[in-house]
């Protein structure tokens, strides 16, 4: 019986195939050498790829369903930051051993989020190796409508969605070994890709990026790509009640300005379109906050916070440093 | 100076970006949250994803350039098996540490093959973790022209391209610690994706698959998907001079029939189209051999070799078993 319980690679694939969403534009899905897909006439294809590794991108004791959710969420967040409509994904899963219970849990989280955004899993592979999840997501955008990093203009408002610093706070509680607040933990484990907001902003915003490395680090990417600077007011950064209860003063500010993994959208828009931005936010049921302005570039410290130059080295998550 | 030599994640990305191919249908490439791409009007998108892990898919001492080549080759081979024209890829690279020399070597091999097939690298990510390479490739095919696994018909000839067993022979020499034949080793480390043949067969062949798990295992996938059986003649399996020199008799036959990693195409076509198959092979400058026939299904042993049932458990590479 032990042998029968050990699922083969093909059983794993069948296990996945039985649970995926059906879409008319998937002409051939899981089970062949490749998927065959139909991009709608007159739309551009948007593609992003992100990997999560155990111990690097999530604590080893993270629940499989949360790992599944997050692996897709960080990718959908990239589509959100482009203003794109999600459609399909592929999943490359490296597992130390075949484990049906782990896989079922992983799929619970992955497919819950996929179904919520009508994303079909169309292919990928399962391999033996240290736990690692590589996802590639595909979506659509109207020609010329993608929200790029290089489109910020001097005079634009800088906006951010949701609240900042929650994921960093959850990670700090985990590192300190103190009781983890459930809200903060959910923000770390189950980030919300801001798909509806991104799509609503496609006709309103100039530049956009998702906050994965930390607000200031990500805003610095926008400034560098656009050849501009930014001035941010620290007290305008949005916080959750849970963050305010758990951390205050400098610790809280550092998490809001520098903590990664929030997957909110940071975007710029003309000051004349403040009403339109707020309408887009209402339509997407996603709060937004105006946190600063785009100014002339001031290299090498493009982003200034409360008038002081911000050192890119100080905060923001970057691999290999 | 040690600090300066340690490349950051963004330096790595810049290092990659400087070397990639430019294509007109890449509207936005590496450097934003996602790529924006233009699929030609009237064509379907074909997508495949495959991962290579160190120690599982290649020996730890494999040269970085060979790892780069193979990571893309196994993916392009999936496009070849669909009869698709390659266009773009994403690369998710997990590295234990930042290492510019390793990365440059890896890119040498990866981009040499990418440029040969006019494939543009359009995105991906670099993360810290055990060495692992996840690639997703994108290509195009005319509607209804993809070569599927489920399209084999009773009476079809079974064909295979190139030679079989070379990669398995190289792996056997590596495991036995004997001197490795250079030709066999190149077949293992630098497989040739049969893109030109796949495209030439798109209007000729019925079913097609690439030989990654081993000829008989892969042909069994075709039989299962198509609801048919196959009869193969062992002596018709093509071999290289190098394989014949290094191994003979049963060892050679086992490698040809069961060895994985050859990345040749196994396909079926109507007996009336033998001339057309041979013309496609000449046009693609790729030898093909006729090795058997598709017959009525004979579950559970769909594939018979020289009249004997072949046990799927006996040969063929499968993870998690």
CSV table of C-alpha atoms in Angstrom, one decimal, chain B residues 58-175:
chain,number,residue,atom,x,y,z
B,58,UNK,CA,22.0,17.8,-14.8
B,59,UNK,CA,25.2,16.6,-13.0
B,60,UNK,CA,26.5,19.3,-10.5
B,61,UNK,CA,29.7,19.7,-12.5
B,62,UNK,CA,28.0,20.7,-15.8
B,63,UNK,CA,29.5,23.8,-17.4
B,64,UNK,CA,27.3,26.9,-16.8
B,65,UNK,CA,27.0,27.5,-20.6
B,66,UNK,CA,25.7,23.9,-21.1
B,67,UNK,CA,23.1,24.4,-18.3
B,68,UNK,CA,22.0,27.6,-20.0
B,69,UNK,CA,21.7,25.9,-23.4
B,70,UNK,CA,19.8,22.9,-22.0
B,71,UNK,CA,17.4,25.0,-19.9
B,72,UNK,CA,16.2,26.7,-23.0
B,73,UNK,CA,16.5,23.6,-25.3
B,74,UNK,CA,14.2,21.4,-23.3
B,75,UNK,CA,11.6,24.2,-23.5
B,76,UNK,CA,12.1,24.8,-27.2
B,77,UNK,CA,11.7,21.1,-27.7
B,78,UNK,CA,8.2,21.3,-26.4
B,79,UNK,CA,7.4,24.0,-28.9
B,80,UNK,CA,9.0,21.8,-31.7
B,81,UNK,CA,6.7,18.9,-30.6
B,82,UNK,CA,3.7,21.2,-31.2
B,83,UNK,CA,4.9,22.4,-34.6
B,84,UNK,CA,5.2,25.9,-33.3
B,85,UNK,CA,7.4,28.9,-34.2
B,86,UNK,CA,9.3,30.2,-31.1
B,87,UNK,CA,9.1,33.8,-30.2
B,88,UNK,CA,9.7,34.8,-26.5
B,89,UNK,CA,10.8,33.3,-23.2
B,90,UNK,CA,10.9,34.2,-19.5
B,91,UNK,CA,13.7,33.0,-17.2
B,92,UNK,CA,13.3,32.5,-13.4
B,93,UNK,CA,16.8,31.8,-12.0
B,94,UNK,CA,17.5,30.7,-8.4
B,95,UNK,CA,21.1,31.0,-7.5
B,96,UNK,CA,22.8,30.1,-4.2
B,97,UNK,CA,24.9,33.3,-4.4
B,98,UNK,CA,25.5,36.1,-6.9
B,99,UNK,CA,28.2,35.0,-9.2
B,100,UNK,CA,28.8,37.2,-12.3
B,101,UNK,CA,31.2,34.7,-14.0
B,102,UNK,CA,28.7,31.8,-13.6
B,103,UNK,CA,25.9,34.1,-14.9
B,104,UNK,CA,27.9,35.2,-17.9
B,105,UNK,CA,28.7,31.6,-18.7
B,106,UNK,CA,25.0,30.6,-18.3
B,107,UNK,CA,23.9,33.4,-20.5
B,108,UNK,CA,26.5,32.4,-23.2
B,109,UNK,CA,24.8,29.1,-23.7
B,110,UNK,CA,21.2,30.3,-23.1
B,111,UNK,CA,21.4,33.2,-25.5
B,112,UNK,CA,23.4,31.3,-28.1
B,113,UNK,CA,20.4,29.0,-28.6
B,114,UNK,CA,17.9,31.9,-28.1
B,115,UNK,CA,19.5,33.9,-30.9
B,116,UNK,CA,19.7,30.9,-33.2
B,117,UNK,CA,15.9,30.6,-33.0
B,118,UNK,CA,15.2,34.3,-32.8
B,119,UNK,CA,13.8,34.0,-29.3
B,120,UNK,CA,13.7,37.2,-27.1
B,121,UNK,CA,14.1,36.9,-23.4
B,122,UNK,CA,11.3,39.3,-22.1
B,123,UNK,CA,11.3,38.9,-18.4
B,124,UNK,CA,11.5,36.7,-15.3
B,125,UNK,CA,13.3,37.0,-12.0
B,126,UNK,CA,16.4,36.2,-10.1
B,127,UNK,CA,16.1,34.8,-6.5
B,128,UNK,CA,18.3,33.3,-3.9
B,129,UNK,CA,18.0,29.6,-3.5
B,130,UNK,CA,19.4,26.2,-4.6
B,131,UNK,CA,20.4,26.3,-8.3
B,132,UNK,CA,17.2,26.0,-10.3
B,133,UNK,CA,16.2,27.3,-13.7
B,134,UNK,CA,12.6,27.7,-14.7
B,135,UNK,CA,11.9,28.8,-18.3
B,136,UNK,CA,8.6,29.5,-20.0
B,137,UNK,CA,8.6,29.7,-23.8
B,138,UNK,CA,6.0,31.2,-26.1
B,139,UNK,CA,5.5,30.6,-29.8
B,140,UNK,CA,2.9,30.7,-32.5
B,141,UNK,CA,0.9,28.2,-34.5
B,142,UNK,CA,-1.8,28.5,-37.1
B,143,UNK,CA,-5.3,27.7,-35.8
B,144,UNK,CA,-6.0,23.9,-35.8
B,145,UNK,CA,-2.4,23.1,-36.8
B,146,UNK,CA,-0.8,22.3,-33.5
B,147,UNK,CA,0.6,18.7,-33.4
B,148,UNK,CA,-1.2,17.1,-30.4
B,149,UNK,CA,-0.6,13.9,-28.5
B,150,UNK,CA,-4.2,12.8,-29.0
B,151,UNK,CA,-4.2,12.8,-32.8
B,152,UNK,CA,-2.6,9.4,-33.7
B,153,UNK,CA,-4.7,7.2,-36.0
B,154,UNK,CA,-4.8,3.4,-36.4
B,155,UNK,CA,-2.7,2.6,-39.5
B,156,UNK,CA,-0.3,5.6,-39.1
B,157,UNK,CA,3.4,5.0,-39.4
B,158,UNK,CA,5.5,5.9,-36.3
B,159,UNK,CA,8.6,8.0,-37.0
B,160,UNK,CA,11.4,9.3,-34.9
B,161,UNK,CA,14.0,12.0,-35.7
B,162,UNK,CA,17.8,11.9,-35.3
B,163,UNK,CA,19.3,9.1,-33.1
B,164,UNK,CA,18.2,7.6,-29.8
B,165,UNK,CA,20.0,6.6,-26.6
B,166,UNK,CA,22.9,9.1,-26.9
B,167,UNK,CA,22.0,11.1,-23.8
B,168,UNK,CA,21.4,7.9,-21.7
B,169,UNK,CA,24.8,6.6,-22.9
B,170,UNK,CA,26.6,9.8,-21.8
B,171,UNK,CA,24.9,9.6,-18.4
B,172,UNK,CA,25.9,5.9,-18.1
B,173,UNK,CA,29.5,6.8,-18.8
B,174,UNK,CA,29.4,9.6,-16.3
B,175,UNK,CA,27.9,7.3,-13.6
